Coordinates of C-alpha atoms and ligand atoms in Angstrom, one line a residue:
X1 CA -104.8 -22.2 -104.8
X2 CA -102.9 -20.7 -107.7
X3 CA -99.4 -21.7 -106.6
X4 CA -100.3 -25.4 -106.2
X5 CA -102.3 -25.4 -109.4
X6 CA -99.2 -24.1 -111.3
X7 CA -96.9 -26.7 -109.8
X8 CA -99.4 -29.5 -110.6
X9 CA -99.6 -28.4 -114.2
X10 CA -95.9 -27.8 -114.6
X11 CA -94.4 -30.7 -112.6
X12 CA -97.3 -33.2 -112.2
X13 CA -97.1 -36.4 -114.3
X14 CA -100.4 -37.9 -115.3
X15 CA -99.7 -41.6 -115.8
X16 CA -103.2 -42.6 -116.9
X17 CA -106.9 -41.6 -116.3
X18 CA -106.5 -42.3 -112.6
X19 CA -103.1 -41.5 -111.3
X20 CA -101.2 -38.2 -111.0
X21 CA -97.6 -38.5 -109.8
X22 CA -96.4 -35.5 -107.8
X23 CA -93.2 -37.1 -106.4
X24 CA -91.0 -34.0 -107.0
X25 CA -92.8 -31.7 -104.6
X26 CA -95.3 -33.6 -102.4
X27 CA -94.8 -37.4 -102.2
X28 CA -91.1 -38.3 -102.3
X29 CA -89.4 -34.9 -102.3
X30 CA -91.1 -32.1 -100.4
X31 CA -90.8 -28.4 -101.3
X32 CA -90.9 -26.7 -97.9
X33 CA -91.7 -23.3 -99.2
X34 CA -94.7 -24.7 -101.1
X35 CA -95.8 -26.5 -98.0
X36 CA -95.6 -23.3 -96.0
X37 CA -97.8 -21.5 -98.5
X38 CA -100.2 -24.5 -98.5
X39 CA -100.4 -24.4 -94.7
X40 CA -101.0 -20.6 -94.7
X41 CA -103.8 -21.0 -97.3
X42 CA -105.6 -23.7 -95.2
X43 CA -105.1 -21.6 -92.1
X44 CA -106.7 -18.6 -93.8
X45 CA -109.6 -20.6 -95.2
X46 CA -110.4 -22.2 -91.8
X47 CA -109.4 -19.3 -89.5
X48 CA -112.9 -18.7 -88.0
X49 CA -113.7 -22.4 -87.5
X50 CA -112.5 -22.7 -83.8
X51 CA -110.0 -25.5 -84.6
X52 CA -108.1 -27.0 -81.7
X53 CA -106.1 -29.6 -83.6
X54 CA -105.1 -30.6 -87.1
X55 CA -105.4 -34.4 -87.8
X56 CA -103.7 -36.1 -90.7
X57 CA -102.8 -39.6 -91.9
X58 CA -99.3 -40.7 -92.3
X59 CA -97.2 -40.3 -94.4
X60 CA -97.7 -37.8 -97.2
X61 CA -100.3 -35.8 -95.2
X62 CA -97.8 -34.9 -92.5
X63 CA -95.8 -32.1 -94.2
X64 CA -98.8 -30.0 -95.3
X65 CA -100.6 -30.7 -92.0
X66 CA -97.6 -29.7 -89.9
X67 CA -97.4 -26.4 -91.8
X68 CA -101.1 -25.8 -91.3
X69 CA -100.8 -26.6 -87.6
X70 CA -97.9 -24.1 -87.4
X71 CA -99.8 -21.4 -89.1
X72 CA -102.9 -22.0 -86.9
X73 CA -100.8 -22.4 -83.6
X74 CA -102.4 -25.7 -82.8
X75 CA -101.0 -29.3 -82.4
X76 CA -100.8 -31.8 -85.2
X77 CA -102.2 -35.3 -84.5
X78 CA -101.1 -38.1 -86.8
X79 CA -103.2 -41.1 -87.5
X80 CA -100.9 -44.1 -87.9
X81 CA -101.3 -47.0 -90.3
X82 CA -100.6 -50.4 -88.9
X83 CA -100.9 -53.9 -90.3
X84 CA -101.6 -55.2 -86.8
X85 CA -105.0 -56.5 -85.9
X86 CA -104.2 -56.6 -82.2
X87 CA -106.8 -54.8 -80.2
X88 CA -105.3 -52.1 -78.0
X89 CA -107.5 -50.4 -75.4
X90 CA -105.4 -47.2 -75.6
X91 CA -106.1 -46.9 -79.3
X92 CA -109.1 -46.1 -81.4
X93 CA -108.8 -48.4 -84.5
X94 CA -110.6 -48.8 -87.8
X95 CA -109.9 -50.6 -91.1
X96 CA -109.4 -48.5 -94.3
X97 CA -109.4 -50.0 -97.8
X98 CA -107.5 -48.2 -100.5
X99 CA -109.0 -48.6 -103.9
X100 CA -106.0 -46.9 -105.6
X101 CA -103.4 -49.2 -104.0
X102 CA -105.6 -52.3 -103.6
X103 CA -104.6 -52.7 -99.9
X104 CA -106.2 -52.4 -96.5
X105 CA -104.7 -51.2 -93.3
X106 CA -105.6 -50.4 -89.7
X107 CA -105.8 -46.7 -88.9
X108 CA -105.1 -45.9 -85.3
X109 CA -105.4 -42.9 -83.0
X110 CA -104.0 -42.7 -79.5
X111 CA -107.1 -42.2 -77.3
X112 CA -105.4 -39.9 -74.7
X113 CA -104.5 -37.3 -77.3
X114 CA -108.0 -36.4 -78.3
X115 CA -111.2 -35.6 -76.4
X116 CA -114.8 -34.4 -76.8
X117 CA -113.4 -30.8 -76.4
X118 CA -111.5 -31.0 -79.7
X119 CA -112.8 -29.5 -82.9
X120 CA -110.4 -30.8 -85.6
X121 CA -109.4 -30.0 -89.2
X122 CA -108.5 -33.1 -91.3
X123 CA -105.7 -32.5 -93.8
X124 CA -104.6 -34.9 -96.5
X125 CA -102.7 -34.8 -99.8
X126 CA -105.1 -36.6 -102.1
X127 CA -108.9 -37.1 -102.1
X128 CA -109.8 -39.9 -104.4
X129 CA -112.5 -42.3 -103.1
X130 CA -112.7 -40.7 -99.7
X131 CA -111.8 -43.9 -97.8
X132 CA -108.9 -42.5 -95.8
X133 CA -110.9 -39.4 -94.8
X134 CA -113.9 -41.5 -93.9
X135 CA -111.7 -43.7 -91.7
X136 CA -110.2 -40.6 -90.0
X137 CA -113.8 -39.3 -89.4
X138 CA -114.8 -42.7 -87.8
X139 CA -111.8 -42.5 -85.4
X140 CA -112.4 -38.8 -84.5
X141 CA -116.1 -39.7 -83.8
X142 CA -115.0 -42.6 -81.5
X143 CA -113.3 -39.9 -79.4
X144 CA -116.5 -37.8 -79.4
X145 CA -114.5 -34.9 -80.9
X146 CA -116.1 -32.8 -83.7
X147 CA -114.9 -32.1 -87.2
X148 CA -114.6 -28.5 -88.6
X149 CA -113.8 -29.6 -92.1
X150 CA -111.5 -31.4 -94.5
X151 CA -108.6 -29.7 -96.3
X152 CA -107.2 -31.5 -99.3
X153 CA -104.2 -30.5 -101.5
X154 CA -105.3 -32.4 -104.7
X155 CA -108.9 -33.6 -105.2
X156 CA -109.6 -35.9 -108.1
X157 CA -113.1 -34.5 -108.7
X158 CA -114.0 -37.3 -111.1
X159 CA -113.8 -39.8 -108.3
X160 CA -116.5 -40.1 -105.6
X161 CA -114.6 -38.9 -102.5
X162 CA -116.0 -35.3 -102.3
X163 CA -119.6 -36.4 -102.9
X164 CA -119.3 -39.1 -100.1
X165 CA -118.0 -36.5 -97.6
X166 CA -120.5 -33.8 -98.6
X167 CA -123.4 -36.3 -98.2
X168 CA -122.4 -36.5 -94.6
X169 CA -122.4 -32.7 -94.3
X170 CA -118.7 -32.1 -94.1
X171 CA -117.1 -28.9 -95.4
X172 CA -114.4 -29.7 -98.0
X173 CA -111.8 -27.3 -99.2
X174 CA -109.5 -28.6 -101.9
X175 CA -106.7 -26.4 -103.1
X176 CA -106.6 -28.0 -106.5
X177 CA -109.5 -29.8 -108.2
X178 CA -108.8 -32.1 -111.1
X179 CA -111.6 -32.8 -113.5
X180 CA -109.7 -35.1 -115.9
X181 CA -106.5 -37.1 -116.1
X182 CA -105.1 -39.0 -119.0
X183 CA -101.6 -39.9 -120.0
X184 CA -99.9 -36.5 -120.2
X185 CA -103.2 -34.7 -119.7
X186 CA -104.2 -32.7 -116.5
X187 CA -107.4 -30.6 -116.6
X188 CA -108.3 -28.4 -113.6
X189 CA -111.6 -27.0 -112.4
X190 CA -111.8 -23.2 -112.4
X191 CA -112.0 -22.0 -108.8
Ligands
G4P1 P1 -109.1 -42.4 -100.7 O1 -108.5 -42.4 -99.4 O2 -109.5 -41.0 -101.2 O3 -110.2 -43.4 -100.9 O4 -108.0 -42.8 -101.8 P2 -107.4 -44.2 -102.1 O5 -107.6 -45.1 -100.9 O6 -107.9 -44.6 -103.4 O7 -105.9 -43.8 -102.1 C1 -105.0 -44.3 -101.2 C2 -103.6 -43.8 -101.4 O8 -103.3 -43.4 -102.7 C3 -103.3 -42.5 -100.5 O9 -102.0 -42.6 -100.2 C4 -103.6 -41.4 -101.6 O10 -102.9 -40.3 -101.2 C5 -102.9 -42.0 -102.8 N1 -103.5 -41.5 -104.0 C6 -104.7 -41.6 -104.5 N2 -104.8 -41.1 -105.8 C7 -103.5 -40.7 -106.1 C8 -102.9 -40.1 -107.2 O11 -103.6 -39.8 -108.2 N3 -101.6 -39.8 -107.1 C9 -100.9 -40.1 -106.0 N4 -99.6 -39.7 -106.0 N5 -101.4 -40.7 -104.9 C10 -102.7 -41.0 -104.9 P3 -101.4 -43.4 -99.0 O12 -101.6 -44.8 -99.2 O13 -102.1 -42.9 -97.8 O14 -99.9 -43.1 -99.0 P4 -99.0 -42.0 -98.4 O15 -99.8 -41.0 -97.6 O16 -98.1 -42.8 -97.5 O17 -98.3 -41.4 -99.5

């Protein structure tokens, strides 16, 4: 997606070979007009997929996922992160480990908000190792709902997330694909 590629190149800050800071328009401050365009782009890409709900993971996925839900006229379902290990029969729960942050958390989904009649689109800001998306998929499967695809704003294509998801047969659409990061260096894949 041209608009997001331009913003990443202009305002993204590559800290090292692994981390791209996008605090000014995605993570800490959000550009609503950019988010609207992002939502419309996902809606266009997945328009014929029969989607009934958008699913995202708090917190940075919420803004683009909401705009996608708005553009597709479907509800947005948020997977919550919780440190709690308490079992709750009204919740589907799974543990996700973040390699980037070196932490684990419990991802939860309220069971009454999803059913086997749902066909969902997962939206998230970054795809790195694919752990968050894989956790989301585990929860959606517990509900016997089906997955239309995964929409990502920024994919770090040199990390294994895409391959992991494609191996399981999922359709991935990433608006920006980064082939290389280094201090002050951002290289994008031609799309
Ligand atoms: P994975 O889900 O693809 O395996 O990624 P990983 O666990 O390694 O990353 C976990 C968190 O780090 C996610 O945020 C993800 O968005 C973020 N992240 C990964 N790589 C980058 C990067 O290069 N730049 C930035 N800015 N973030 C990155 P999170 O913990 O879910 O936090 P949030 O949604 O509350 O912001």
